[in-house]
Each structure stands twice: as C-alpha cells, then as structure tokens.
CSV table of C-alpha atoms and ligand atoms in Angstrom, one decimal:
chain,number,residue,atom,x,y,z
K,1,MET,CA,28.5,1.0,-1.3
K,2,THR,CA,25.9,0.0,1.4
K,3,SER,CA,23.9,-3.1,0.9
K,4,ILE,CA,20.5,-0.8,0.4
K,5,SER,CA,21.9,1.2,-2.2
K,6,LEU,CA,23.1,-1.5,-4.2
K,7,ARG,CA,19.5,-3.3,-3.5
K,8,VAL,CA,17.9,0.0,-4.6
K,9,GLU,CA,19.7,0.3,-7.8
K,10,ILE,CA,18.7,-3.3,-8.5
K,11,LEU,CA,15.4,-3.0,-8.3
K,12,ARG,CA,15.8,0.5,-10.3
K,13,ALA,CA,17.3,-1.6,-12.9
K,14,ARG,CA,14.2,-3.9,-12.8
K,15,ILE,CA,11.6,-1.2,-12.5
K,16,GLN,CA,13.5,0.1,-15.7
K,17,LYS,CA,13.2,-2.8,-17.7
K,18,ALA,CA,10.1,-4.0,-17.0
K,19,CYS,CA,9.3,-0.3,-18.2
K,20,GLU,CA,10.8,0.2,-21.0
K,21,ALA,CA,9.2,-3.8,-22.0
K,22,CYS,CA,5.7,-1.7,-22.0
K,23,ASN,CA,6.4,1.4,-22.8
K,24,ARG,CA,6.3,3.0,-19.4
K,25,VAL,CA,7.8,5.8,-17.9
K,26,PRO,CA,10.1,4.6,-15.0
K,27,SER,CA,9.3,7.2,-12.5
K,28,SER,CA,5.6,6.6,-13.0
K,29,VAL,CA,5.8,3.9,-10.9
K,30,GLU,CA,6.7,4.6,-7.3
K,31,LEU,CA,9.1,2.2,-4.9
K,32,LEU,CA,7.0,1.8,-1.4
K,33,PRO,CA,10.0,-0.1,0.8
K,34,VAL,CA,8.5,-2.3,3.1
K,35,SER,CA,10.3,-2.4,6.5
K,36,LYS,CA,7.9,-4.3,8.6
K,37,ARG,CA,10.2,-6.6,11.1
K,38,GLN,CA,13.1,-4.7,9.8
K,39,PRO,CA,15.5,-2.6,12.1
K,40,ILE,CA,14.9,1.2,12.5
K,41,GLU,CA,18.7,1.0,11.6
K,42,LEU,CA,18.0,0.1,7.9
K,43,ILE,CA,15.1,2.7,7.6
K,44,GLN,CA,17.3,5.3,8.5
K,45,ALA,CA,20.3,3.6,5.9
K,46,ALA,CA,17.2,3.8,3.7
K,47,SER,CA,16.2,7.4,4.5
K,48,GLU,CA,20.3,8.3,3.8
K,49,VAL,CA,20.0,7.3,-0.1
K,50,GLY,CA,16.3,9.0,-0.3
K,51,PHE,CA,13.5,7.2,0.8
K,52,ALA,CA,11.1,9.3,3.5
K,53,THR,CA,8.2,6.6,3.5
K,54,PHE,CA,8.0,3.3,4.7
K,55,GLY,CA,4.9,0.6,4.6
K,56,GLU,CA,4.2,-1.3,7.6
K,57,ASN,CA,1.9,-4.0,8.3
K,58,TYR,CA,0.8,-4.2,12.2
K,59,VAL,CA,0.0,-0.9,14.0
K,60,GLN,CA,1.9,-1.5,17.1
K,61,GLU,CA,5.2,-2.1,15.0
K,62,GLY,CA,4.8,1.2,12.8
K,63,LEU,CA,3.9,3.0,15.5
K,64,GLY,CA,7.1,2.8,17.3
K,65,LYS,CA,9.2,3.1,14.0
K,66,ALA,CA,6.7,6.4,13.0
K,67,GLN,CA,7.7,8.1,16.9
K,68,ALA,CA,11.3,6.7,16.5
K,69,CYS,CA,11.5,8.4,13.4
K,70,PRO,CA,9.4,11.5,12.9
K,71,ASP,CA,11.0,12.4,10.2
K,72,LEU,CA,9.5,10.2,8.0
K,73,SER,CA,6.1,9.1,7.0
K,74,PHE,CA,4.8,5.2,7.5
K,75,VAL,CA,1.8,3.9,5.6
K,76,LEU,CA,-0.6,1.0,6.9
K,77,ILE,CA,-0.6,-1.8,3.9
K,78,GLY,CA,-1.4,-4.5,7.0
K,79,PRO,CA,-4.9,-5.5,8.1
K,80,LEU,CA,-6.6,-3.1,10.3
K,81,GLN,CA,-8.6,-4.6,13.2
K,82,ARG,CA,-11.6,-1.7,14.3
K,83,ASN,CA,-9.9,-0.8,17.9
K,84,LYS,CA,-6.3,-0.1,16.5
K,85,ALA,CA,-8.0,2.7,13.9
K,86,LYS,CA,-7.8,5.5,16.4
K,87,GLN,CA,-4.0,5.1,16.8
K,88,ALA,CA,-3.2,4.0,12.8
K,89,LEU,CA,-5.1,7.1,11.6
K,90,GLN,CA,-2.6,9.2,14.3
K,91,HIS,CA,0.5,7.6,13.0
K,92,PHE,CA,-0.1,6.1,9.6
K,93,THR,CA,0.4,9.2,6.7
K,94,GLN,CA,-2.2,6.9,4.9
K,95,ILE,CA,-4.3,4.0,5.2
K,96,MET,CA,-3.9,1.6,2.5
K,97,THR,CA,-5.5,-1.5,4.3
K,98,VAL,CA,-10.0,-0.3,4.2
K,99,ASP,CA,-11.6,-2.9,3.0
K,100,ARG,CA,-14.9,-2.9,4.7
K,101,PRO,CA,-17.6,-0.3,5.3
K,102,GLU,CA,-17.7,-0.3,8.9
K,103,LEU,CA,-14.0,0.2,9.0
K,104,ALA,CA,-14.5,3.5,6.7
K,105,LEU,CA,-16.9,4.8,8.6
K,106,ARG,CA,-15.0,4.3,11.8
K,107,LEU,CA,-12.1,6.1,9.9
K,108,ARG,CA,-14.5,8.7,9.0
K,109,HIS,CA,-15.7,9.5,12.5
K,110,LEU,CA,-12.2,9.1,14.0
K,111,ALA,CA,-10.8,11.3,11.5
K,112,GLU,CA,-13.6,14.2,12.2
K,113,GLU,CA,-13.1,13.5,15.9
K,114,LEU,CA,-9.0,14.2,15.3
K,115,GLN,CA,-9.5,16.7,12.9
K,116,LEU,CA,-7.1,15.0,10.7
K,117,SER,CA,-6.9,13.9,6.8
K,118,ARG,CA,-5.3,10.5,5.8
K,119,GLY,CA,-5.1,9.0,2.3
K,120,ILE,CA,-7.3,6.1,2.3
K,121,TRP,CA,-6.6,3.3,-0.6
K,122,ILE,CA,-9.3,0.4,-0.9
K,123,GLN,CA,-7.7,-3.2,-0.5
K,124,MET,CA,-9.3,-5.4,-3.2
K,125,ASP,CA,-9.6,-9.2,-3.2
K,126,LEU,CA,-11.2,-10.2,-6.6
K,127,TRP,CA,-10.2,-14.2,-6.0
K,128,GLY,CA,-12.1,-15.0,-3.4
K,129,GLU,CA,-8.7,-15.6,-1.4
K,130,GLU,CA,-10.5,-15.1,2.1
K,131,THR,CA,-6.8,-14.6,3.4
K,132,LYS,CA,-6.0,-13.5,6.2
K,133,GLN,CA,-5.0,-10.2,4.5
K,134,GLY,CA,-8.2,-9.5,4.0
K,135,GLY,CA,-9.7,-7.6,0.8
K,136,CYS,CA,-12.9,-6.5,-0.6
K,137,SER,CA,-14.5,-8.1,-3.3
K,138,GLU,CA,-16.0,-6.5,-6.2
K,139,ALA,CA,-19.7,-6.8,-5.3
K,140,GLU,CA,-19.1,-5.6,-1.9
K,141,LEU,CA,-17.2,-2.6,-3.1
K,142,PRO,CA,-19.9,0.2,-4.3
K,143,ALA,CA,-21.3,-0.2,-0.3
K,144,LEU,CA,-17.3,0.7,0.6
K,145,ILE,CA,-17.1,3.7,-1.7
K,146,ASP,CA,-20.4,4.5,-0.8
K,147,ALA,CA,-19.3,4.4,2.8
K,148,LEU,CA,-16.2,6.8,2.2
K,149,GLU,CA,-18.5,9.2,0.3
K,150,GLY,CA,-15.8,11.6,-1.6
K,151,ASP,CA,-15.2,12.4,2.4
K,152,VAL,CA,-12.3,15.3,1.8
K,153,ARG,CA,-10.2,14.3,5.0
K,154,LEU,CA,-9.9,10.7,3.6
K,155,PRO,CA,-9.5,11.1,0.0
K,156,LEU,CA,-9.6,8.1,-2.1
K,157,GLN,CA,-6.0,7.3,-3.6
K,158,GLY,CA,-6.9,4.4,-5.1
K,159,PHE,CA,-6.4,0.5,-5.2
K,160,LEU,CA,-3.7,-2.1,-3.1
K,161,ALA,CA,-4.7,-6.0,-3.9
K,162,ILE,CA,-2.2,-8.8,-3.5
K,163,PRO,CA,-3.1,-11.1,-5.8
K,164,PRO,CA,-2.6,-15.0,-5.6
K,165,PRO,CA,0.9,-15.6,-6.9
K,166,GLY,CA,1.7,-17.6,-10.2
K,167,ASN,CA,-1.2,-15.9,-12.1
K,168,PRO,CA,0.1,-12.9,-13.5
K,169,GLU,CA,-3.9,-12.6,-15.0
K,170,ALA,CA,-4.9,-11.5,-11.4
K,171,PHE,CA,-2.7,-8.0,-12.1
K,172,GLN,CA,-5.2,-7.5,-15.2
K,173,ASP,CA,-8.1,-7.9,-13.7
K,174,MET,CA,-7.1,-5.2,-11.1
K,175,ALA,CA,-6.2,-2.7,-14.3
K,176,ARG,CA,-10.0,-3.3,-14.9
K,177,LEU,CA,-11.4,-2.7,-11.9
K,178,ARG,CA,-9.2,0.5,-11.7
K,179,GLN,CA,-10.7,1.3,-15.6
K,180,THR,CA,-14.3,1.1,-14.5
K,181,TRP,CA,-13.8,3.0,-11.5
K,182,GLN,CA,-12.4,5.9,-12.6
K,183,ASP,CA,-15.1,6.0,-15.4
K,184,LYS,CA,-17.7,6.2,-12.9
K,185,LEU,CA,-16.3,8.5,-10.1
K,186,GLY,CA,-14.5,10.4,-12.7
K,187,GLN,CA,-11.2,10.7,-10.6
K,188,ARG,CA,-7.8,9.4,-11.1
K,189,LEU,CA,-7.5,6.1,-9.0
K,190,ARG,CA,-3.2,4.4,-8.4
K,191,LEU,CA,-2.8,0.9,-8.0
K,192,SER,CA,-0.4,-0.4,-5.7
K,193,MET,CA,0.2,-3.9,-6.4
K,194,GLY,CA,3.6,-5.8,-7.1
K,195,MET,CA,6.0,-7.2,-4.4
K,196,SER,CA,9.7,-8.5,-4.6
K,197,ASP,CA,8.9,-11.5,-6.7
K,198,ASP,CA,6.2,-10.1,-9.4
K,199,LEU,CA,6.8,-6.6,-9.9
K,200,GLU,CA,7.2,-7.1,-13.5
K,201,GLU,CA,3.5,-8.3,-14.2
K,202,ALA,CA,2.4,-5.7,-12.1
K,203,ILE,CA,4.1,-3.0,-14.2
K,204,GLU,CA,3.0,-4.4,-17.4
K,205,ALA,CA,-0.5,-4.4,-15.8
K,206,GLY,CA,-0.4,-0.6,-14.6
K,207,SER,CA,0.9,-0.6,-11.3
K,208,ASP,CA,1.6,3.1,-10.1
K,209,GLN,CA,3.3,1.2,-6.8
K,210,VAL,CA,5.3,-1.6,-6.1
K,211,ARG,CA,5.4,-2.4,-2.2
K,212,ILE,CA,9.0,-4.0,-2.2
K,213,GLY,CA,10.6,-5.5,1.6
K,214,THR,CA,12.7,-8.5,0.9
K,215,ALA,CA,14.6,-7.5,-2.7
K,216,PHE,CA,14.8,-4.1,-0.7
K,217,PHE,CA,16.1,-4.5,2.9
K,218,GLY,CA,16.8,-8.0,2.7
K,219,GLU,CA,15.1,-11.2,4.6
K,220,ARG,CA,13.2,-10.1,7.8
K,221,ASN,CA,13.5,-11.0,11.1
K,222,ARG,CA,10.8,-13.6,12.4
H,301,PLP,C1,5.3,-8.3,3.1
H,301,PLP,C2,4.4,-7.2,2.4
H,301,PLP,C3,4.8,-6.6,1.0
H,301,PLP,C4,6.3,-6.9,0.9
H,301,PLP,O1,6.7,-8.5,0.5
H,301,PLP,P1,8.1,-9.0,-0.5
H,301,PLP,O2,7.6,-10.3,-0.9
H,301,PLP,O3,9.0,-9.1,1.1
H,301,PLP,O4,8.7,-7.8,-1.0
H,301,PLP,C5,4.7,-5.8,0.3
H,301,PLP,N1,3.0,-5.9,0.4
H,301,PLP,C6,2.2,-6.2,1.7
H,301,PLP,C7,1.4,-5.7,2.0
H,301,PLP,C8,3.0,-7.2,2.6
H,301,PLP,O5,2.4,-7.7,3.8
C-alpha cells in the first residue's frame, strides 16, 4: 500500500469518527487534498486512488500543475492579488479566497471577458487576525456579496475560513454566519474549514469540506 492510500484510510477513519460523534453522514464531508509545495508525482499518486481536485495556494505553482495535469482540477485556496486574477480564473476551477469587493468586481469583469464560469467562495476572517492570509470581516461582507450580485458566471458556493488555532468556538462562529446568509440569500452555502490538526472540531460545527495538506501528502517541501 502506498503511503498516500494509507494516509487516506486514516483520514477517512478520522472523518467517519468525527461524523459519528455528531450524527452526520461521512459522505457529507468532502476531503480536499491540499497539494501546495508537493511534487506532481504525489498528485498523480493521489489521482490513482480517486482524487481529481486539489487545493493550491500560489497562482504560479498551481497553474504549472494544472498545465502538467490536464485531467485534474485545481482550486485556489491562497491569497489572490489583483494582477494574478486573470491567470487564476484561467487555470483554477474555483476561486476560494475572494475577500474584498474590488477583487470580486475584477473577477466578474474578467469572467465576462474570458467567457468562463467559476465557483466562488468567500474567505472570512471573523477574528481580526489580519494575517497575510486575508479574509473578509463580518462588517465588510454585505458589500462583498453585493459586488458578486448573483453573477451567473461566478456562483457563490460558500465560505472558507482558517480560524485561529486552539479556538474551536471559532468554527461555531462560522456555522452561525453560514446560517444567517443562507436565510438572507435563500440558497445553500457550504463551509470549507478544518485542516490536518482540527478537522474534528470543524466537522462538529458543520464543515462541508476539510482541506488537508500534511496529513494527506506528508510534510511539505520548503
Ligand atoms: C496549507 C493549507 C491547508 C492545509 O494545511 P495542513 O495543516 O497541511 O493540513 C489548508 N488550507 C489552507 C488555506 C492552507 O493554506
């Protein structure tokens, strides 16, 4: 058994156990492998055990992998600068880190110009982390949602968050935010939260997608 299939088995068992603890169906939690700073050979090994979509943090790195692996899809889970927006739309199937109205407007303009459609996720920061990771505050969220304005080319899928470590309540904050906006918009919104070290807490709070790097692929290259 390759080390990836062994790690996947361990991860599936963790997800199953976390779901059983809160009466959720394990198939309701998507396992998104995060392949940043991992070699193409490992991505290919993961595709051989059934994974077809991978999270990448850096536009340049991700587009190289997307070009090298045309049968797989890559989603952007790292910060997006305005000047990389076009490349990001061209090479990633979803943009999961939209966090400000200017970026949303830029993406809309480009999606129209390029005639393509991409799933959009809003990255939230409810905890005033002000990390380099980015994220939209709750106060700024209405303006960002307005900027997307139900654009058919850029359908809103849900929210992504990277809550501060050691604060499981933070996942519950996201669950409340999701509920509020599902009610306002009258549509289902997904939550992408939980990583290698905290997927259990995220699942308990209702996460629909856990993004797993090291527990899936092993340690990253520097
Ligand atoms: C790196 C990264 C992950 C995966 O982190 P691990 O701790 O290796 O599982 C998930 N989400 C984002 C946004 C990341 O940058």
